[in-house]
Amino acid sequence: MTVRDPAAAPGLRMLDTAPARAVGVALAGSVLPMVGPRRYLHSGPPFPAGVQLPGPTRGAVLGALVLEGEARDLREAGEILDADGVQLRSAHDHGAIGAMAGIISPRIPVLVVEGAGGARVHAPLNEGLGQALRFGSNDDVVLDRLRWLGDVATPILDEALSAVGGLDIAALQAEGLRRGDECHNRNVASTAAVLAQLAPAIVRAAPSADVAALVLEFIAANPHFFLTFSMAAGKAIADAAHRAGAAGLVTAIAANGVEVGIRVSGVVGWATAPAPRGRPRLFEGYTADDACPMLGDSFITETIGLGAFALVAAPAISSFIGADASEARALVARMRTICMTASSRFLIPAHDYEGTPLGIDVRTVLATETTPVVNNGFAHRLPGIGQVGAGVTELPLAPFAAAATVLDAP
């Protein structure tokens, strides 16, 4: 591994080699001490004091209150939330990570991933595209699906993972790149690989053939099922790098619909800026004004060299996010200019197995005024509606400048 700054080598080695193994599935309240009655986690950096929650987050919190039996309906849930009856904390700051609104309440089923030194990360199972709690949808269909995932699928998946000895997620991500995924917005091949490895164990763990078929059908019908694995692995790997790295390595990118924030090794807390809306490719019938600004923790994949940083490995994703092949090549080439090295395990077959850009250098970002670009989904700005599109978003320079100022202060 060749690096521009030898002092950064320990952190980069962790980005390049740290393990991430899926070891179980559990209800969040049983494995996350900060999650409890009316104590939920959310995606992105902590919300500024007194800020109004963005629509998708509000919709997800209302749905979670009903799911948990804290409210009889969405109206009562709204009264609880408006009376400051719910404590919300950043998932990233408490051993977890969430897509889009990212609400984690006690009954939310989470994947458990073990990283370097036994450190554990938790991420909600992916519910599928469109109408889902993570996009702010909260109708009976969404909540019934979550109940089924928690009551039926969770114990079966947990037993299946135990039976196979867990899954090496980093190896699955590397194979996904070879099969046309970028392991953020495209997870088709990686989901199929998880299904293939777990299917026999799921059949054995299920109480009946019919129940096994339902679990297998759910995974097979959800091409984003692997996203949970990819995000949790991203955080496990990036957190290891954050602990080991010299100052200046970007180890998280996350947004809460109000602010986008970055974590940087050597800097305490988050450096933030107003969340951008980016360049959404919208579903038919929606306009740019319908889209909530940047939201979610899934950009952790870019910090470990996947997502937009591996876009050329996934040509099929281009039309979904509004980019073409030449734009994808140019984007990845530009990301190389702000990274310290290239991955030795995430390789791009179409580019002579060149490693993806790895190790975003906050000082280089500032010096060149070239900011990371990420893939992302877009939720409707109003609660209860759901996903309205996907696209690419270029991050603002401000949080990188703020982090660099802290690092270089006398």
Short mmCIF file of C-alpha atoms in Angstrom, two decimals, residues 66-216:
data_model
loop_
_atom_site.label_atom_id
_atom_site.label_comp_id
_atom_site.label_asym_id
_atom_site.label_seq_id
_atom_site.Cartn_x
_atom_site.Cartn_y
_atom_site.Cartn_z
CA VAL A 66 -46.96 3.25 17.22
CA LEU A 67 -44.76 0.20 16.56
CA GLU A 68 -43.57 0.25 20.17
CA GLY A 69 -47.08 0.60 21.60
CA GLU A 70 -46.21 4.02 23.00
CA ALA A 71 -49.04 5.57 20.97
CA ARG A 72 -52.36 4.17 19.80
CA ASP A 73 -52.16 5.95 16.45
CA LEU A 74 -50.15 8.53 14.52
CA ARG A 75 -52.17 11.42 15.96
CA GLU A 76 -51.31 10.44 19.52
CA ALA A 77 -47.71 9.81 18.45
CA GLY A 78 -47.58 13.37 17.13
CA GLU A 79 -48.77 14.71 20.46
CA ILE A 80 -46.04 12.77 22.29
CA LEU A 81 -43.34 14.00 19.92
CA ASP A 82 -44.53 17.61 19.98
CA ALA A 83 -44.48 17.55 23.79
CA ASP A 84 -40.76 16.62 23.67
CA GLY A 85 -41.65 13.13 24.82
CA VAL A 86 -39.00 11.36 22.75
CA GLN A 87 -35.23 11.45 23.28
CA LEU A 88 -33.33 11.29 19.99
CA ARG A 89 -29.60 10.63 19.80
CA SER A 90 -27.20 10.10 16.92
CA ALA A 91 -26.88 6.41 16.04
CA HIS A 92 -23.28 6.96 14.92
CA ASP A 93 -22.38 8.10 18.44
CA HIS A 94 -23.84 4.97 20.05
CA GLY A 95 -22.53 1.97 18.14
CA ALA A 96 -25.12 1.99 15.39
CA ILE A 97 -25.87 3.30 11.92
CA GLY A 98 -29.11 3.92 10.05
CA ALA A 99 -30.14 4.46 6.44
CA MET A 100 -32.07 7.64 5.54
CA ALA A 101 -34.09 8.74 8.63
CA GLY A 102 -32.41 5.85 10.44
CA ILE A 103 -34.76 5.65 13.42
CA ILE A 104 -33.86 2.78 15.75
CA SER A 105 -36.41 1.97 18.46
CA PRO A 106 -36.45 -1.13 20.71
CA ARG A 107 -38.44 -3.38 18.34
CA ILE A 108 -36.42 -2.52 15.23
CA PRO A 109 -34.48 -5.62 14.08
CA VAL A 110 -30.77 -4.91 13.66
CA LEU A 111 -27.86 -6.75 12.11
CA VAL A 112 -24.95 -7.22 14.53
CA VAL A 113 -21.49 -6.86 12.99
CA GLU A 114 -18.21 -7.52 14.77
CA GLY A 115 -15.18 -5.47 13.82
CA ALA A 116 -11.56 -5.11 14.92
CA GLY A 117 -10.96 -5.91 18.58
CA GLY A 118 -14.47 -7.29 18.98
CA ALA A 119 -16.13 -3.88 18.63
CA ARG A 120 -19.75 -4.24 17.52
CA VAL A 121 -21.89 -2.17 15.15
CA HIS A 122 -25.66 -2.42 14.69
CA ALA A 123 -27.77 -1.49 11.65
CA PRO A 124 -31.52 -1.94 10.99
CA LEU A 125 -32.47 -4.66 8.53
CA ASN A 126 -33.37 -3.17 5.16
CA GLU A 127 -37.14 -3.08 4.64
CA GLY A 128 -37.04 -2.70 0.86
CA LEU A 129 -37.43 0.28 -1.47
CA GLY A 130 -40.25 2.80 -1.57
CA GLN A 131 -42.62 2.75 1.40
CA ALA A 132 -40.41 2.09 4.43
CA LEU A 133 -39.93 3.57 7.89
CA ARG A 134 -36.46 4.81 6.97
CA PHE A 135 -38.05 7.02 4.28
CA GLY A 136 -40.62 8.37 6.74
CA SER A 137 -43.49 6.08 5.72
CA ASN A 138 -45.52 4.86 8.66
CA ASP A 139 -48.77 3.25 7.49
CA ASP A 140 -50.07 -0.16 8.59
CA VAL A 141 -48.26 -1.97 5.76
CA VAL A 142 -44.90 -0.54 6.87
CA LEU A 143 -45.46 -1.28 10.55
CA ASP A 144 -46.82 -4.78 9.94
CA ARG A 145 -43.72 -5.57 7.86
CA LEU A 146 -41.50 -4.40 10.72
CA ARG A 147 -43.45 -6.53 13.19
CA TRP A 148 -42.99 -9.56 10.95
CA LEU A 149 -39.29 -8.82 10.54
CA GLY A 150 -38.85 -8.57 14.30
CA ASP A 151 -41.09 -11.41 15.44
CA VAL A 152 -40.54 -13.95 12.66
CA ALA A 153 -37.49 -13.18 10.52
CA THR A 154 -35.11 -11.97 13.25
CA PRO A 155 -34.76 -15.20 15.26
CA ILE A 156 -34.48 -17.25 12.05
CA LEU A 157 -31.79 -15.01 10.56
CA ASP A 158 -29.93 -14.92 13.86
CA GLU A 159 -29.87 -18.71 14.08
CA ALA A 160 -28.89 -18.98 10.41
CA LEU A 161 -25.92 -16.62 10.83
CA SER A 162 -24.79 -18.56 13.88
CA ALA A 163 -25.09 -21.85 11.99
CA VAL A 164 -22.79 -20.68 9.18
CA GLY A 165 -20.30 -19.10 11.57
CA GLY A 166 -21.13 -15.55 10.47
CA LEU A 167 -20.43 -13.85 7.16
CA ASP A 168 -17.26 -12.01 6.12
CA ILE A 169 -18.85 -8.81 4.82
CA ALA A 170 -15.68 -7.26 3.43
CA ALA A 171 -15.16 -10.37 1.31
CA LEU A 172 -18.75 -10.11 0.09
CA GLN A 173 -18.22 -6.44 -0.78
CA ALA A 174 -15.07 -7.28 -2.74
CA GLU A 175 -16.95 -9.98 -4.63
CA GLY A 176 -19.83 -7.58 -5.18
CA LEU A 177 -17.54 -5.20 -7.07
CA ARG A 178 -16.56 -8.07 -9.33
CA ARG A 179 -20.23 -8.75 -10.02
CA GLY A 180 -21.41 -5.24 -10.81
CA ASP A 181 -22.32 -3.75 -7.40
CA GLU A 182 -20.85 -0.64 -5.82
CA CYS A 183 -22.28 -1.78 -2.46
CA HIS A 184 -24.24 1.38 -1.69
CA ASN A 185 -27.04 2.08 -4.15
CA ARG A 186 -26.57 -1.19 -6.05
CA ASN A 187 -26.52 -4.41 -4.02
CA VAL A 188 -28.15 -6.92 -6.36
CA ALA A 189 -25.26 -9.39 -6.63
CA SER A 190 -24.26 -9.04 -2.99
CA THR A 191 -27.81 -9.68 -1.79
CA ALA A 192 -27.90 -12.82 -3.96
CA ALA A 193 -24.61 -13.95 -2.42
CA VAL A 194 -25.97 -13.54 1.12
CA LEU A 195 -29.11 -15.42 0.15
CA ALA A 196 -27.06 -18.28 -1.31
CA GLN A 197 -24.93 -18.60 1.81
CA LEU A 198 -27.81 -18.39 4.29
CA ALA A 199 -30.60 -20.23 2.46
CA PRO A 200 -29.89 -23.77 3.74
CA ALA A 201 -29.50 -22.52 7.32
CA ILE A 202 -32.70 -20.46 7.04
CA VAL A 203 -34.62 -23.55 5.93
CA ARG A 204 -33.27 -25.51 8.90
CA ALA A 205 -33.91 -22.69 11.39
CA ALA A 206 -37.48 -21.90 10.33
CA PRO A 207 -40.34 -23.63 12.19
CA SER A 208 -41.94 -24.70 8.90
CA ALA A 209 -41.30 -24.78 5.18
CA ASP A 210 -43.88 -22.04 4.65
CA VAL A 211 -42.15 -19.69 7.07
CA ALA A 212 -38.76 -20.45 5.51
CA ALA A 213 -40.22 -19.64 2.09
CA LEU A 214 -41.50 -16.28 3.35
CA VAL A 215 -38.06 -15.30 4.71
CA LEU A 216 -36.32 -16.40 1.53
#
